[in-house]
Coordinates of C-alpha atoms in Angstrom, one line a residue:
M5 CA 0.6 -6.3 2.9
V6 CA 1.1 -10.1 2.8
M7 CA 4.4 -10.9 1.1
G8 CA 4.5 -11.4 -2.7
P9 CA 5.4 -15.1 -2.6
T10 CA 2.4 -15.9 -0.3
H11 CA 0.1 -14.0 -2.7
A12 CA 1.4 -15.8 -5.7
V13 CA 1.5 -19.2 -4.2
S14 CA -2.0 -18.9 -2.9
G15 CA -3.3 -17.8 -6.3
A16 CA -1.6 -20.8 -8.0
A17 CA -2.8 -23.2 -5.4
I18 CA -6.4 -22.1 -5.4
W19 CA -6.6 -22.2 -9.2
L20 CA -5.2 -25.7 -9.2
A21 CA -7.5 -26.8 -6.4
G22 CA -10.5 -25.2 -8.1
S23 CA -9.6 -26.8 -11.5
A24 CA -9.4 -30.2 -9.9
I25 CA -12.8 -29.8 -8.3
A26 CA -14.3 -28.5 -11.5
D27 CA -12.9 -31.4 -13.4
A28 CA -14.0 -34.1 -10.9
V29 CA -17.5 -32.7 -10.1
Y30 CA -18.6 -30.7 -13.2
G31 CA -16.5 -32.4 -15.9
V32 CA -14.8 -29.1 -16.9
H33 CA -11.6 -30.5 -18.4
Q34 CA -8.5 -28.4 -19.3
T35 CA -5.5 -29.5 -21.3
A36 CA -2.1 -29.5 -19.6
S37 CA -1.2 -26.2 -21.4
E38 CA -4.5 -24.6 -20.4
L39 CA -4.1 -25.6 -16.8
M40 CA -0.5 -24.3 -16.8
V41 CA -1.5 -21.0 -18.3
G42 CA -4.5 -20.5 -15.9
T43 CA -2.3 -21.3 -12.9
I44 CA 0.4 -18.8 -14.0
V45 CA -2.2 -16.1 -14.8
C46 CA -4.0 -16.6 -11.4
A47 CA -0.6 -16.4 -9.6
G48 CA 0.1 -13.1 -11.4
G49 CA -3.4 -11.9 -10.8
A50 CA -2.8 -12.5 -7.1
L51 CA -0.2 -9.7 -7.2
L52 CA -1.9 -7.3 -9.6
P53 CA -3.7 -5.2 -7.0
D54 CA -0.4 -4.1 -5.5
L55 CA 0.3 -2.0 -8.6
D56 CA -1.4 0.7 -6.5
C57 CA 1.6 0.7 -4.1
A58 CA 4.1 3.0 -5.8
G59 CA 5.8 4.4 -2.8
R60 CA 8.7 6.3 -4.3
V61 CA 9.8 3.7 -6.8
L62 CA 10.8 6.3 -9.4
K63 CA 13.4 7.4 -6.8
N64 CA 14.1 3.7 -6.0
R65 CA 12.5 4.0 -2.5
G66 CA 9.7 1.9 -1.2
G67 CA 6.8 0.6 -3.3
S68 CA 5.7 -2.9 -3.9
T69 CA 7.9 -5.6 -5.4
V70 CA 5.4 -6.0 -8.3
A71 CA 6.0 -2.3 -9.2
R72 CA 9.5 -3.3 -10.2
T73 CA 8.5 -6.3 -12.3
F74 CA 9.6 -4.8 -15.7
G75 CA 11.8 -2.0 -14.3
P76 CA 10.9 1.6 -15.4
V77 CA 7.8 0.6 -17.3
T78 CA 6.0 -1.0 -14.3
M79 CA 7.4 1.7 -12.0
I80 CA 5.6 4.3 -14.1
M81 CA 2.5 2.1 -14.2
A82 CA 2.5 1.8 -10.4
E83 CA 2.9 5.5 -10.0
A84 CA 0.0 6.2 -12.4
T85 CA -2.2 3.5 -10.8
E86 CA -1.7 4.8 -7.3
R87 CA -2.4 8.4 -8.3
I88 CA -5.5 7.4 -10.2
A89 CA -6.7 5.3 -7.2
W90 CA -6.0 8.2 -4.8
G91 CA -7.9 10.6 -7.1
F92 CA -10.8 8.3 -7.4
Y93 CA -10.9 7.8 -3.6
S94 CA -10.8 11.5 -3.0
I95 CA -13.7 12.2 -5.4
T96 CA -15.9 9.4 -4.2
R97 CA -15.2 9.3 -0.4
T98 CA -17.8 10.3 2.2
K99 CA -17.1 12.3 5.3
K100 CA -16.9 9.1 7.3
D101 CA -14.2 7.7 5.0
G102 CA -11.7 10.3 6.0
K103 CA -8.7 11.6 4.0
R104 CA -5.8 9.7 2.7
N105 CA -2.4 10.7 1.3
N106 CA -2.0 7.8 -1.1
G107 CA -4.1 5.3 -3.1
H108 CA -2.8 2.0 -1.7
R109 CA -5.5 -0.5 -0.7
T110 CA -8.3 1.5 -2.3
L111 CA -9.7 1.0 -5.8
T112 CA -7.5 -2.0 -6.9
H113 CA -8.3 -3.8 -3.6
S114 CA -12.0 -3.9 -4.2
W115 CA -14.0 -6.8 -5.7
M116 CA -15.5 -4.4 -8.2
F117 CA -12.0 -3.9 -9.6
A118 CA -11.4 -7.7 -9.6
G119 CA -14.6 -8.2 -11.6
L120 CA -13.9 -5.3 -14.1
I121 CA -10.3 -6.2 -14.7
G122 CA -11.3 -9.9 -15.2
L123 CA -13.9 -8.9 -17.7
L124 CA -11.4 -6.7 -19.6
F125 CA -8.7 -9.4 -19.8
G126 CA -11.4 -12.0 -20.7
W127 CA -12.9 -9.9 -23.4
L128 CA -9.5 -9.1 -24.9
A129 CA -8.5 -12.8 -24.9
N130 CA -11.8 -13.9 -26.3
E131 CA -12.2 -11.1 -28.9
F132 CA -8.7 -11.3 -30.4
G133 CA -8.0 -15.0 -29.7
K134 CA -4.5 -16.4 -29.4
A135 CA -3.0 -13.2 -30.7
A136 CA -4.1 -11.3 -27.6
M137 CA -2.6 -14.0 -25.4
I138 CA 1.0 -13.0 -26.0
P139 CA 0.9 -9.6 -24.3
I140 CA -1.5 -10.8 -21.6
L141 CA 0.7 -13.8 -20.8
F142 CA 3.9 -11.7 -21.0
F143 CA 2.6 -9.3 -18.3
M144 CA 1.0 -12.0 -16.1
I145 CA 4.1 -14.3 -16.3
G146 CA 6.2 -11.4 -15.2
L147 CA 4.0 -10.8 -12.1
A148 CA 4.0 -14.5 -11.3
L149 CA 7.8 -14.7 -11.5
R150 CA 8.1 -11.8 -9.1
G151 CA 6.0 -13.7 -6.6
L152 CA 6.9 -17.3 -7.1
M153 CA 10.6 -16.7 -7.6
A154 CA 11.0 -13.5 -5.6
E155 CA 14.6 -14.0 -4.5
V156 CA 15.8 -15.0 -8.0
A157 CA 13.9 -12.2 -9.7
R158 CA 15.3 -9.7 -7.2
E159 CA 18.8 -11.0 -7.6
K160 CA 18.8 -11.3 -11.4
G161 CA 16.9 -8.0 -12.0
W162 CA 14.0 -6.9 -14.1
F163 CA 15.6 -7.5 -17.5
V164 CA 15.9 -11.2 -16.9
V165 CA 12.3 -11.3 -15.8
L166 CA 11.4 -9.5 -19.0
V167 CA 13.3 -12.1 -21.2
I168 CA 11.8 -15.1 -19.3
S169 CA 8.3 -13.6 -19.6
G170 CA 8.7 -13.1 -23.3
V171 CA 9.9 -16.6 -23.9
G172 CA 7.3 -18.1 -21.7
A173 CA 4.5 -16.1 -23.3
F174 CA 5.5 -17.2 -26.8
G175 CA 5.9 -20.8 -25.7
A176 CA 2.4 -20.8 -24.1
Y177 CA 1.0 -19.2 -27.2
R178 CA 2.3 -22.1 -29.3
L179 CA 1.0 -24.7 -26.9
L180 CA -2.6 -23.3 -26.5
P181 CA -5.2 -24.9 -28.7
E182 CA -7.0 -23.0 -31.5
N183 CA -10.7 -22.2 -31.6
R184 CA -11.3 -22.1 -27.9
S185 CA -13.0 -19.5 -25.8
Y186 CA -10.3 -17.7 -23.7
W187 CA -12.7 -16.2 -21.2
L188 CA -11.1 -18.5 -18.6
I189 CA -8.1 -16.1 -18.6
G190 CA -10.3 -13.3 -17.4
I191 CA -11.7 -15.6 -14.7
A192 CA -8.2 -16.5 -13.6
V193 CA -7.2 -12.8 -13.3
A194 CA -10.3 -12.0 -11.3
V195 CA -9.9 -14.9 -9.0
G196 CA -6.3 -14.0 -8.4
C197 CA -7.3 -10.4 -7.5
V198 CA -9.9 -11.7 -5.0
I199 CA -7.4 -14.1 -3.4
H200 CA -5.0 -11.1 -3.0
T201 CA -7.6 -9.2 -1.1
L202 CA -8.5 -12.1 1.1
G203 CA -4.8 -12.4 2.0
D204 CA -4.6 -8.7 2.8
I205 CA -7.6 -8.6 5.1
I206 CA -6.0 -11.0 7.6
T207 CA -3.4 -8.4 8.3
K208 CA -3.9 -5.3 10.4
M209 CA -5.1 -3.1 7.5
G210 CA -8.3 -4.1 5.8
C211 CA -9.6 -3.7 2.2
P212 CA -12.7 -2.0 0.8
L213 CA -14.0 -5.2 -0.7
F214 CA -17.5 -4.1 -1.3
F215 CA -16.9 -0.6 -2.7
P216 CA -19.1 1.2 -3.8
L217 CA -21.7 -0.3 -1.5
P218 CA -22.2 1.9 1.6
I219 CA -21.5 0.3 4.9
K220 CA -21.9 2.5 8.1
K221 CA -22.1 5.5 5.8
Q222 CA -18.7 4.7 4.2
V223 CA -18.3 3.6 0.6
W224 CA -14.7 2.7 1.3
Y225 CA -15.4 0.7 4.4
E226 CA -12.5 -1.6 5.2
I227 CA -13.2 -5.3 5.8
G228 CA -10.6 -6.9 8.1
V229 CA -10.0 -9.0 11.2
P230 CA -9.5 -7.8 14.8
D231 CA -6.0 -6.8 15.5
K232 CA -5.5 -9.7 17.9
M233 CA -6.2 -12.1 15.1
A234 CA -4.2 -10.2 12.4
V235 CA -1.3 -12.0 10.8
K236 CA 2.1 -10.3 11.1
V237 CA 3.5 -9.6 7.6
G238 CA 6.6 -11.7 7.1
G239 CA 6.0 -13.3 10.5
P240 CA 6.3 -17.0 11.6
F241 CA 2.6 -17.8 10.7
E242 CA 2.9 -16.5 7.2
K243 CA 6.3 -18.1 6.5
K244 CA 5.7 -21.4 8.4
V245 CA 2.0 -22.0 7.9
L246 CA 0.5 -20.0 5.0
T247 CA 3.1 -20.3 2.3
P248 CA 4.0 -23.9 2.9
G249 CA 0.3 -24.8 3.3
F250 CA -0.7 -23.3 0.0
T251 CA 2.3 -24.9 -1.6
I252 CA 1.2 -28.3 -0.4
L253 CA -2.4 -27.6 -1.5
G254 CA -1.2 -26.7 -5.0
G255 CA 1.0 -29.8 -5.2
V256 CA -1.8 -32.2 -4.1
A257 CA -4.3 -30.6 -6.6
A258 CA -1.8 -30.8 -9.4
I259 CA -1.2 -34.5 -8.7
A260 CA -5.0 -35.1 -8.5
M261 CA -5.3 -33.7 -12.0
L262 CA -3.0 -36.3 -13.5
P263 CA -5.0 -38.7 -15.8
E264 CA -3.7 -41.8 -14.0
V265 CA -4.6 -40.4 -10.6
R266 CA -8.1 -39.4 -11.8
A267 CA -8.6 -42.9 -13.2
A268 CA -7.5 -44.5 -9.9
I269 CA -9.9 -42.2 -7.9
V270 CA -12.8 -43.0 -10.2
A271 CA -12.1 -46.7 -9.8
L272 CA -12.0 -46.5 -6.1
L273 CA -15.4 -44.6 -6.0
E274 CA -17.1 -47.1 -8.3

């Protein structure tokens, strides 16, 4: 899989860039707090699919970094997610799909999952309003921290991540405006999941993006790039091009969203 920091940075950068375009072209304006929350949620969403990579985290072996976000709780979540995904794959696979011994890069790495999980988070946020934002933000901030501040999170441990996530969730809750539709949260989660899969398909192992649509008699057909074009996980291209590139994109987009910069751009275009 692409490294956690790359996933998280790409999620944050794409959300900021998309928000800048939506504001400039379609007049979809977000307050500073809404933009901050959306960016964090999209960064966290860009790590969410890897909850299906449990490895042997309950024995402190293997597994994705995100599975360790909140210690034993997310380890159990990852174990359950992988087993559910594996069971679902085993039930729905065709003869052409073949057998697997784990659920990684199956259900949670499909665009169907991205859409459904986005709808779930969006519905919860919209139905229960700001009250629902605290647990949602708590979870997504934790995932984002594991990606954006991977080394610090690893060094300080899951309890520190838990505390920061709690404080951040409460702070964001206080800043968010009342009487607003929070469907945007669901969109941010879904976009993050899609960005995750796009990052994974450029490595040697593809993702079943279009499940359950049959392709070549496979419902779990993996979309990917030729091995010669595949990015080496943790290699020079990822570390020196992808991660810095997305960081720069996010920075430029954030600057473009500043009122003074927007006003200057409008003045130049008139």
